[in-house]
PDB file of C-alpha atoms in Angstrom:
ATOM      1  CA  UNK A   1      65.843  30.975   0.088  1.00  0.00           C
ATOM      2  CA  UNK A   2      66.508  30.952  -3.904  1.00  0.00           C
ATOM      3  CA  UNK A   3      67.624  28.094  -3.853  1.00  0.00           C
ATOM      4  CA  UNK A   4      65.940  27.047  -6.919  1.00  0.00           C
ATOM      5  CA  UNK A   5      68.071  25.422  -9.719  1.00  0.00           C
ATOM      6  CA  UNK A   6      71.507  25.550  -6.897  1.00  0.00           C
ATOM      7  CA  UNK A   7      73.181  22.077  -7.267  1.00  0.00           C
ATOM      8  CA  UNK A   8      73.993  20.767  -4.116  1.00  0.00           C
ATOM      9  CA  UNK A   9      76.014  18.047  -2.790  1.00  0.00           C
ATOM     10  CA  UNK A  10      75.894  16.922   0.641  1.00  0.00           C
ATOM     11  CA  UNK A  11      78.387  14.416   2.128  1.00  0.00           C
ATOM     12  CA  UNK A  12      77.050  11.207   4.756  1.00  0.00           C
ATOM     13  CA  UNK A  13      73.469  12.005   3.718  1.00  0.00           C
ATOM     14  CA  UNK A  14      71.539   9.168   3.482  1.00  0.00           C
ATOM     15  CA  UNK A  15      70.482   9.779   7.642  1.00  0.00           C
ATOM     16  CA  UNK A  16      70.540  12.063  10.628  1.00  0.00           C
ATOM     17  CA  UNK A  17      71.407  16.214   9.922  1.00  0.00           C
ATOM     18  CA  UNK A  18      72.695  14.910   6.352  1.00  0.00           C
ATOM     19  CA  UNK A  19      69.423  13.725   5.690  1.00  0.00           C
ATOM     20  CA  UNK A  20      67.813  16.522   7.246  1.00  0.00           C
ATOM     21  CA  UNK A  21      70.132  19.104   5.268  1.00  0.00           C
ATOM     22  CA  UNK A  22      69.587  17.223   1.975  1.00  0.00           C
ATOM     23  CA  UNK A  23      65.659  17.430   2.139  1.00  0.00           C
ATOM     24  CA  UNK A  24      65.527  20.987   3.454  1.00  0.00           C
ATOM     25  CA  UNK A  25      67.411  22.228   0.588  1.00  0.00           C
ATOM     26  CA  UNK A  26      65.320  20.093  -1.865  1.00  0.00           C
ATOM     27  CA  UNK A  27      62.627  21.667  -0.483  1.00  0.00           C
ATOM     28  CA  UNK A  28      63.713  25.078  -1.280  1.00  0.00           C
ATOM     29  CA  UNK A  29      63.915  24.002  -4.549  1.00  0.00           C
ATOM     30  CA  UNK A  30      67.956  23.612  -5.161  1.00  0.00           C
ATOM     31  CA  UNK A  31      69.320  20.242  -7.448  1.00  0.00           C
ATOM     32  CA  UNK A  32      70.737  17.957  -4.406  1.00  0.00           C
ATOM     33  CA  UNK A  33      72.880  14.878  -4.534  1.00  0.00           C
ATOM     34  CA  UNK A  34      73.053  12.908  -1.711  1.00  0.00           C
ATOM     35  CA  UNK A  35      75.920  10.329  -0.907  1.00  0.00           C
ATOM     36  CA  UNK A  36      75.954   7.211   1.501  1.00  0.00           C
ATOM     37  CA  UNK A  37      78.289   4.235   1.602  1.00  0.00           C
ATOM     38  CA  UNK A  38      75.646   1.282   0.077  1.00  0.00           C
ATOM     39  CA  UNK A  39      73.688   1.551  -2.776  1.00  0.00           C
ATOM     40  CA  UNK A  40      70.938   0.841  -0.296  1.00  0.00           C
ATOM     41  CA  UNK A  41      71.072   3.743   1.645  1.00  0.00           C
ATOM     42  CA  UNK A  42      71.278   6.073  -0.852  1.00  0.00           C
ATOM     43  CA  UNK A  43      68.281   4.717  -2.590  1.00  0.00           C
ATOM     44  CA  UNK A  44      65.814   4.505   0.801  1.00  0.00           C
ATOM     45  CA  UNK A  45      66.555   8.380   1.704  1.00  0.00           C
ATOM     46  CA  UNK A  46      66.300   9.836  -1.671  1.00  0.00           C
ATOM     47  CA  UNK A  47      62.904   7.823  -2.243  1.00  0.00           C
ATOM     48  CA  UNK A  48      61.945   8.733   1.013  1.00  0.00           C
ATOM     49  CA  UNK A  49      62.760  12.708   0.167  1.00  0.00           C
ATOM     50  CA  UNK A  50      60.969  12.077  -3.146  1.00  0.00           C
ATOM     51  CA  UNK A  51      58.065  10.685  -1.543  1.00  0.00           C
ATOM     52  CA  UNK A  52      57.645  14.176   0.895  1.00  0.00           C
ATOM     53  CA  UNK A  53      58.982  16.470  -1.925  1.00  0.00           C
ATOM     54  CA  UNK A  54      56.989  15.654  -5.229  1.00  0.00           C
ATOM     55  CA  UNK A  55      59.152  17.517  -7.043  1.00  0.00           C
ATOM     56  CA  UNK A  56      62.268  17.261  -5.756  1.00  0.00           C
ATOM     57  CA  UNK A  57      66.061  17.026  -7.671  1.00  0.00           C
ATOM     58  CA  UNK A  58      67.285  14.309  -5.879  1.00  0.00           C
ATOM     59  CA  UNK A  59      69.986  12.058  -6.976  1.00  0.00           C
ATOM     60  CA  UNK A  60      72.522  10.238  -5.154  1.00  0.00           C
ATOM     61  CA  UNK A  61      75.905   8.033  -4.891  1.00  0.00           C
ATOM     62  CA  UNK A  62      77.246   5.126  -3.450  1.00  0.00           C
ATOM     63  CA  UNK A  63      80.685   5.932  -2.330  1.00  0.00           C
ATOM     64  CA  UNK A  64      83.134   5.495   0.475  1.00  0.00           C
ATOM     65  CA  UNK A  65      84.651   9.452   0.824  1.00  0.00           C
ATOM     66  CA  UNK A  66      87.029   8.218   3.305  1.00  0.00           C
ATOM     67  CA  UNK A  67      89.481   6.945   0.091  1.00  0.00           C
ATOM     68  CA  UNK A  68      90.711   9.259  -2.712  1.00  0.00           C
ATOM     69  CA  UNK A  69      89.672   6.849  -5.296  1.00  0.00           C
ATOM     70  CA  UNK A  70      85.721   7.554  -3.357  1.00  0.00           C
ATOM     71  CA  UNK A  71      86.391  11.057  -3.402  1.00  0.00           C
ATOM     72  CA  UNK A  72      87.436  10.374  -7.663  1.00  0.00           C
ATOM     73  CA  UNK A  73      84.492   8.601  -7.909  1.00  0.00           C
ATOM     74  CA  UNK A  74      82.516  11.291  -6.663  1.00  0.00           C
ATOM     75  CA  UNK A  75      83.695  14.121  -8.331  1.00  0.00           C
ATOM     76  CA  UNK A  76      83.530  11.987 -11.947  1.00  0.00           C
ATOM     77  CA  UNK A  77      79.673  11.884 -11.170  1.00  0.00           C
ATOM     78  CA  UNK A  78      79.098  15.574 -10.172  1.00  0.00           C
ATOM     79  CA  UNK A  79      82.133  17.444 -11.237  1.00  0.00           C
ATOM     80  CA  UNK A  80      80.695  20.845 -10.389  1.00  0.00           C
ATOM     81  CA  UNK A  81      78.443  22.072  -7.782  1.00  0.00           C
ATOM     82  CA  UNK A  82      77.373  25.763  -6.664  1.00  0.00           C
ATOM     83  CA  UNK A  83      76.711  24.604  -2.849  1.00  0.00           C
ATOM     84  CA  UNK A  84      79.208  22.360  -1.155  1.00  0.00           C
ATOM     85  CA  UNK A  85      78.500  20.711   2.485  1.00  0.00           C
ATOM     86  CA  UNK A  86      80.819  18.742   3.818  1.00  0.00           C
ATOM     87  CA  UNK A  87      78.888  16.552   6.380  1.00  0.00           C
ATOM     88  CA  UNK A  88      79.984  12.872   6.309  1.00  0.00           C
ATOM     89  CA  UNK A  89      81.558  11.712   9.589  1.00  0.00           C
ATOM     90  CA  UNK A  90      82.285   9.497  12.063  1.00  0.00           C
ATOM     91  CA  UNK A  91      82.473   9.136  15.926  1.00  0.00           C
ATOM     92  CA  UNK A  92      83.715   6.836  18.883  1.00  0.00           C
ATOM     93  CA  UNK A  93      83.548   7.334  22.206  1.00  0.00           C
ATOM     94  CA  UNK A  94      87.244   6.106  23.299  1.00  0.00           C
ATOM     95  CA  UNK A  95      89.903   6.563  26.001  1.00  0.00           C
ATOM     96  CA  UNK A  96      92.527   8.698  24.745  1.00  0.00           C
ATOM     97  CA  UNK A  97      95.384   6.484  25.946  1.00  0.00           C
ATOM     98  CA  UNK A  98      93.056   3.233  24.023  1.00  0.00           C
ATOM     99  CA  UNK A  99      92.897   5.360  20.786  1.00  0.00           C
ATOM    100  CA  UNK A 100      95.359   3.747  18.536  1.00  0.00           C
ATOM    101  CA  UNK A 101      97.644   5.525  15.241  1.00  0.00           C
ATOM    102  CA  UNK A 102      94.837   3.454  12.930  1.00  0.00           C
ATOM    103  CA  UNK A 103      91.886   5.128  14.874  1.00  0.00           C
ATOM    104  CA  UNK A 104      93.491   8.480  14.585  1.00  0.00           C
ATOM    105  CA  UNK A 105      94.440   7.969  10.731  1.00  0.00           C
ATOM    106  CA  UNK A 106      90.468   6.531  10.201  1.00  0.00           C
ATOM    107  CA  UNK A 107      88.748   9.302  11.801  1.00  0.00           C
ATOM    108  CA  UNK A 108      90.939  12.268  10.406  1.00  0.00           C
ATOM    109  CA  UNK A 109      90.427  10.540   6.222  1.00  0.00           C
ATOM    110  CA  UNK A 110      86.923  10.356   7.076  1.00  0.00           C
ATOM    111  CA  UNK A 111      85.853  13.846   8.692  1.00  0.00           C
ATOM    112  CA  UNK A 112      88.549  16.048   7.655  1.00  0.00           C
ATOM    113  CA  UNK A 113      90.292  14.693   4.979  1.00  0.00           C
ATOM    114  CA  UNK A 114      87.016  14.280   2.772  1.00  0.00           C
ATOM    115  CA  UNK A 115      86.254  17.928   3.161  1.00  0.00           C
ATOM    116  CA  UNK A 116      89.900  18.854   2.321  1.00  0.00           C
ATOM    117  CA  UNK A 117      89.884  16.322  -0.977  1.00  0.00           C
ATOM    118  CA  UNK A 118      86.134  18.105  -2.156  1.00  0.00           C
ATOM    119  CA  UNK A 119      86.715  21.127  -1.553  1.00  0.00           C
ATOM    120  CA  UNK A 120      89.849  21.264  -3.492  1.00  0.00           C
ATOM    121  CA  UNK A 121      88.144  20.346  -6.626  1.00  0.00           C
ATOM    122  CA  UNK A 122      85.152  22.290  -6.298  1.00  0.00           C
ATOM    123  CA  UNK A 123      86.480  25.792  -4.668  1.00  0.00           C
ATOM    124  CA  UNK A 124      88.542  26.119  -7.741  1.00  0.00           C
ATOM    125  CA  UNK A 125      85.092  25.627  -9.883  1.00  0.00           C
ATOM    126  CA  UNK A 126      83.234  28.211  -7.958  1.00  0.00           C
ATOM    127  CA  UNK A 127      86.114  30.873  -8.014  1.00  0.00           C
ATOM    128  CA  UNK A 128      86.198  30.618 -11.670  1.00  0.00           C
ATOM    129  CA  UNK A 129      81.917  31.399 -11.456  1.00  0.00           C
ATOM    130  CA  UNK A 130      82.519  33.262  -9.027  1.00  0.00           C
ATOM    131  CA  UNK A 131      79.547  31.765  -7.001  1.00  0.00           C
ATOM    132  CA  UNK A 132      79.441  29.332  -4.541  1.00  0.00           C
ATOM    133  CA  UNK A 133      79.056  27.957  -0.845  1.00  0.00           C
ATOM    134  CA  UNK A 134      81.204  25.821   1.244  1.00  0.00           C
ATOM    135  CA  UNK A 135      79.857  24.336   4.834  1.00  0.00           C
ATOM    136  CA  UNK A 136      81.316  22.606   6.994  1.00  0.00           C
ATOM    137  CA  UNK A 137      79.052  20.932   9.811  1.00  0.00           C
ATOM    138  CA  UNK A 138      81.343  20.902  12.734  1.00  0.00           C
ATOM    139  CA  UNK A 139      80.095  20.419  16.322  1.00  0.00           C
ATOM    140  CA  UNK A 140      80.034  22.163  19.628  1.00  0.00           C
ATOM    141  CA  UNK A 141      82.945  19.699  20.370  1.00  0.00           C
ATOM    142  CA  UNK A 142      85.367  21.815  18.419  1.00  0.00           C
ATOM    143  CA  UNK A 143      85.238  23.939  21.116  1.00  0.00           C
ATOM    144  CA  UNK A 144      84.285  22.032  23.993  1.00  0.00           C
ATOM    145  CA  UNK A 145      86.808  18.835  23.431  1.00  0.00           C
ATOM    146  CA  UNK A 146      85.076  15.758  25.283  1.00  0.00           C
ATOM    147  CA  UNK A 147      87.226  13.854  27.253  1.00  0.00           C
ATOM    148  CA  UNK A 148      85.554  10.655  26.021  1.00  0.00           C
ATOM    149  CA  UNK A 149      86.454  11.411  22.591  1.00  0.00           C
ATOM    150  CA  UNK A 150      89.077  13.717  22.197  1.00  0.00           C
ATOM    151  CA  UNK A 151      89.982  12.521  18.432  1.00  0.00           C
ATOM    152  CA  UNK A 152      86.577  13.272  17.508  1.00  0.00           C
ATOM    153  CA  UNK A 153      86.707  16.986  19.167  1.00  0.00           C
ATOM    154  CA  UNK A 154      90.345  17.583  17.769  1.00  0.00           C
ATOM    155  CA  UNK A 155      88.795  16.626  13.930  1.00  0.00           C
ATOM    156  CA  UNK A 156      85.840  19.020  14.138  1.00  0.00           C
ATOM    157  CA  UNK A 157      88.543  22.041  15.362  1.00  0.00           C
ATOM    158  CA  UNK A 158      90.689  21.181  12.661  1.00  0.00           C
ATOM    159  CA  UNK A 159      87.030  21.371  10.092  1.00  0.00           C
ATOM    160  CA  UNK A 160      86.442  24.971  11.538  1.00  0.00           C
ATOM    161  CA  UNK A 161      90.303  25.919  10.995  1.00  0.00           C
ATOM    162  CA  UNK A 162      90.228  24.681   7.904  1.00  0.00           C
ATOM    163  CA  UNK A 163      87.137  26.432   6.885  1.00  0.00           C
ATOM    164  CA  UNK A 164      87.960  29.724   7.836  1.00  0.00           C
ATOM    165  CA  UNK A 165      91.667  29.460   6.093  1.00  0.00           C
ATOM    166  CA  UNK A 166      89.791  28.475   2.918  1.00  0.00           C
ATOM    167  CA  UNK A 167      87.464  31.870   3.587  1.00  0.00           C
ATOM    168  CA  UNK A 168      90.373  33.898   3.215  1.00  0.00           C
ATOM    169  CA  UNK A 169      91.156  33.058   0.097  1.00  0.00           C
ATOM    170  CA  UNK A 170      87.692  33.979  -1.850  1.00  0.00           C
ATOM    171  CA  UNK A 171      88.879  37.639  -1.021  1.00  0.00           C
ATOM    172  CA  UNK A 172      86.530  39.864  -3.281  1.00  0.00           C
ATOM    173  CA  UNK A 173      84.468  36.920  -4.468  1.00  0.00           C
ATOM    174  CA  UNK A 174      80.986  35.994  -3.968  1.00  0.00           C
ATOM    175  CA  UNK A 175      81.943  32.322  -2.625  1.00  0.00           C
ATOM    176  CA  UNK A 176      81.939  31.910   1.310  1.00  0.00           C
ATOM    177  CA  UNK A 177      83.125  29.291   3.219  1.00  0.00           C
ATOM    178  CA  UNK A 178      81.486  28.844   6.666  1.00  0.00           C
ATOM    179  CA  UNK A 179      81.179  25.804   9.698  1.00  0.00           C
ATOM    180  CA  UNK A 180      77.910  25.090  11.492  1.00  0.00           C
ATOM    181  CA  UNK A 181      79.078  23.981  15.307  1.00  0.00           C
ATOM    182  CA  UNK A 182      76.209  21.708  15.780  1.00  0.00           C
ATOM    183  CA  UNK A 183      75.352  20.475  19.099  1.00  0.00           C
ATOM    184  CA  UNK A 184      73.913  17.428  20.951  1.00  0.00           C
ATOM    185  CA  UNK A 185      71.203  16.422  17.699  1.00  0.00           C
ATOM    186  CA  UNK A 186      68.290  14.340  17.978  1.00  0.00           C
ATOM    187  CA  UNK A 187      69.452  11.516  15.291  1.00  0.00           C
ATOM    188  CA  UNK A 188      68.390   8.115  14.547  1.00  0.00           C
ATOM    189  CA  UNK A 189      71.896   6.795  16.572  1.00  0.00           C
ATOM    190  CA  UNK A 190      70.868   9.193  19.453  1.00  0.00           C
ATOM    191  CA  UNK A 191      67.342   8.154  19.232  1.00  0.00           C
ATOM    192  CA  UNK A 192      68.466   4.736  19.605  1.00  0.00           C
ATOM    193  CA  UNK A 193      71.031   5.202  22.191  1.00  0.00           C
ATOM    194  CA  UNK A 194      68.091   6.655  24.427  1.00  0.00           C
ATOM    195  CA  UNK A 195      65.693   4.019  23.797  1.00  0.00           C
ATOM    196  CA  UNK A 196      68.089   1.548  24.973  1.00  0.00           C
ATOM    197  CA  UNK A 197      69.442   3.639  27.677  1.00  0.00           C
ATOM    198  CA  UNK A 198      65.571   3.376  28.585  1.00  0.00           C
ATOM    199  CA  UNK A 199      65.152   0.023  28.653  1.00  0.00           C
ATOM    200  CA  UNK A 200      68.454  -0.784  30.215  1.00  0.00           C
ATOM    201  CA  UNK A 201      67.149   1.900  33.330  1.00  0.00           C
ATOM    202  CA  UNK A 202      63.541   0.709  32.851  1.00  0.00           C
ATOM    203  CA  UNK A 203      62.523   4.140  32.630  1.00  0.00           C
ATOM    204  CA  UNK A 204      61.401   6.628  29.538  1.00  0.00           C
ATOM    205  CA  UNK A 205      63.554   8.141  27.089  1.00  0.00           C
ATOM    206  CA  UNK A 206      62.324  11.526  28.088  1.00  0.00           C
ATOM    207  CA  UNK A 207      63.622  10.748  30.979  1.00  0.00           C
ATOM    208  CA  UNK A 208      67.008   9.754  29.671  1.00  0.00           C
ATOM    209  CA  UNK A 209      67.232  12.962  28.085  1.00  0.00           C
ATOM    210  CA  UNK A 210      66.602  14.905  30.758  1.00  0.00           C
ATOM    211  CA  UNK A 211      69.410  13.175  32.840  1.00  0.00           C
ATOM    212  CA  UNK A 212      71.792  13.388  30.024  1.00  0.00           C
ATOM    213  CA  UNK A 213      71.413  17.103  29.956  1.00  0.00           C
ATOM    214  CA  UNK A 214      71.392  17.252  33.715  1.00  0.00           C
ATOM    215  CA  UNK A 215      74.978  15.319  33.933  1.00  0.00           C
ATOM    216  CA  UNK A 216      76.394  15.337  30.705  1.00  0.00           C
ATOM    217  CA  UNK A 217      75.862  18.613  28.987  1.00  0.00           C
ATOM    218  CA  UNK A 218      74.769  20.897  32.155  1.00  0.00           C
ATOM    219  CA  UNK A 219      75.726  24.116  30.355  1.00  0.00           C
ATOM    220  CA  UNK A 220      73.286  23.779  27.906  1.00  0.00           C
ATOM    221  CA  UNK A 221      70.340  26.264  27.518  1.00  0.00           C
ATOM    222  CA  UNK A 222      68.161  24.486  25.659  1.00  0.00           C
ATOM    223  CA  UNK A 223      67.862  21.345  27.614  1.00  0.00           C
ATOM    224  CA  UNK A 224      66.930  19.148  24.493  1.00  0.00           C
ATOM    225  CA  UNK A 225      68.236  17.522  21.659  1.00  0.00           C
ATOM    226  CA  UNK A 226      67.934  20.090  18.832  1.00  0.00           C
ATOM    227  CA  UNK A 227      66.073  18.505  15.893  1.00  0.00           C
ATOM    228  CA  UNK A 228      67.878  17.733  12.780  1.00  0.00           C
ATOM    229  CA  UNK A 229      65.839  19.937  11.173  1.00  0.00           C
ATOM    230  CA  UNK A 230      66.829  22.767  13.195  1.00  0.00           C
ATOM    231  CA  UNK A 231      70.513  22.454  12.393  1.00  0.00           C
ATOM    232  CA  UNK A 232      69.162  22.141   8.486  1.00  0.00           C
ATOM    233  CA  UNK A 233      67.716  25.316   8.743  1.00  0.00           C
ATOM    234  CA  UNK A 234      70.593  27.073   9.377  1.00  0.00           C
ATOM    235  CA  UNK A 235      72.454  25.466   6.930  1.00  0.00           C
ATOM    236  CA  UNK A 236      69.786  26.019   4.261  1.00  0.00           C
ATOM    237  CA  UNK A 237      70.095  29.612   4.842  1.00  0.00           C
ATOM    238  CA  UNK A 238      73.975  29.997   4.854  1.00  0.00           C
ATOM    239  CA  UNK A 239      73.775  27.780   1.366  1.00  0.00           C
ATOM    240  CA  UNK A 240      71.273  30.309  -0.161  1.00  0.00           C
ATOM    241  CA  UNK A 241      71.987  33.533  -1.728  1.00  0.00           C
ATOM    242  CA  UNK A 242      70.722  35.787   1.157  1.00  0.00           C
ATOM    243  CA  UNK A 243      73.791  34.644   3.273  1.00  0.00           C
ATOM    244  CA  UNK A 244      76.113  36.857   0.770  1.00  0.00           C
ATOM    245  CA  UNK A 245      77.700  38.754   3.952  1.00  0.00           C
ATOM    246  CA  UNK A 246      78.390  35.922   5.939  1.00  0.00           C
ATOM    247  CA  UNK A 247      82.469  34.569   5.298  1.00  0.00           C
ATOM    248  CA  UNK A 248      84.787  32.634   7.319  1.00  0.00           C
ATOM    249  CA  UNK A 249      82.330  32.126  10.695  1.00  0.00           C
ATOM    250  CA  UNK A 250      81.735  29.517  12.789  1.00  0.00           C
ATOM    251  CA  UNK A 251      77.922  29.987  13.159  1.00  0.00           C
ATOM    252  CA  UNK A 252      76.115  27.554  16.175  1.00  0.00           C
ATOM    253  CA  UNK A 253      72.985  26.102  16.323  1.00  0.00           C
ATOM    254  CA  UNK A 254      74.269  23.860  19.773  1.00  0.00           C
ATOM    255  CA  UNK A 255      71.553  25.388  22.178  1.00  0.00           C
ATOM    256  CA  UNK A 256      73.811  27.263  24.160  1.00  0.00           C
ATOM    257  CA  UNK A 257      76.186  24.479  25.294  1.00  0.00           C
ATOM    258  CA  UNK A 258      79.144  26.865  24.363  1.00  0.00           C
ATOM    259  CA  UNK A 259      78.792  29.463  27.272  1.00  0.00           C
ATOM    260  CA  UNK A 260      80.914  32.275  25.445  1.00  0.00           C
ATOM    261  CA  UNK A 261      79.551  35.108  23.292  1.00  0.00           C
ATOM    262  CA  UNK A 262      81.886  35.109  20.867  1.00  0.00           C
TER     263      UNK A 262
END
């Protein structure tokens, strides 16, 4: 991917796709710092990643990128990057006429406003290098808004907006900004949730899943939960080098639950 010697930074990492995102690109050989919210967190996933990945540049930081003074601290410890992905977030499945001004304001600091705050410090950085990546991972549900939790839908459209607005101004560059729409992921909450689901039903988890996708997400093609490492694949290549044409897209890797082709 030549990745190789590419710092990284990748937001709400210490689990699920950031995990997955953080390790594929230390794979490929890129410089990656990782961020959680305990000091604990961040040291289990990059030992685990150093564990896998004998060689691997990992570092990481405790910090809370829902505050500007987290967002501060962060860019004091890594004040450049060439490869920006702006990951961390937060979810809650809630009644819209239940979700209160403070649930709004909470959700929006942590999964948009964090992405607005970083990349505003690094973009400048990589137009003056005139190299660089920015990724947003968005979700399926920036398109397809669920009714249980419409706040969270309405902060991943405003990540892809937000994204392709910043695209337009690297006119002539060689820094892109693009969003991932993930879709329904196989993480360690969703893991959990169908486990419990399981024994709640007193039946398997692959049965769970299949009823889930049955009910929930009918429209979806692949009839799974994609792997993290699927959705880290993609974003591994749009990071690299060899994604030099791609600019201002909102590229999926939701197994078809978005039934439009374009």
């Amino acid at each position: 991917m030549q990745l190789d010697k590419k710092k990284t930074l990748v937001t709400g990492s210490t689990a699920g796709i950031g995990f997955a995102i953080a390790r594929t690109l230390a794979r490929e050989g890129a410089s990656v710092v990782i961020t959680g919210r305990t000091q604990q967190r961040v040291d289990n996933a990059t030992e685990s990643i150093r564990k896998e990945i004998r060689d691997a540049k990992i570092s990481g930081i405790a910090v809370d990128l829902a505050t500007p003074e987290g967002i501060s601290k962060c860019i004091e410890a890594v004040p450049t990057v060439d490869v920006l992905v702006n990951n961390v977030g937060v979810y809650e499945p809630k009644p819209f006429e239940q979700i209160t001004d403070d649930d709004w304001h909470t959700i929006i600091e942590v999964n948009f406003m964090s992405g607005v705050r970083l990349s505003r410090h690094y973009m400048s950085r990589m137009k003056a290098a005139n190299w660089g990546r920015i990724i947003f991972i968005s979700s399926e549900s920036a398109i397809n808004i669920p009714v249980e939790m419409i706040h969270y839908g309405v902060t991943k459209t405003m990540q892809v907006a937000l994204a392709r607005g910043l695209a337009e101004t690297t006119l002539g560059t060689a820094l892109t900004v693009n969003s991932i729409l993930a879709g329904p992921t196989r993480s360690e909450g969703v893991e959990k949730f169908l486990i419990d689901m399981a024994r709640t039903k007193n039946v398997t988890p692959e049965e769970i899943e299949k009823e889930f996708f049955h009910t929930a997400r009918p429209g979806s093609l692949l009839q799974r939960f994609a792997t993290t490492d699927e959705v880290a694949a993609l974003v591994a290549f749009i990071a690299s080098p060899l994604s030099s044409a791609i600019n201002g897209a909102a590229l999926r890797a939701e197994g078809g639950v978005v039934r439009s082709i374009f």
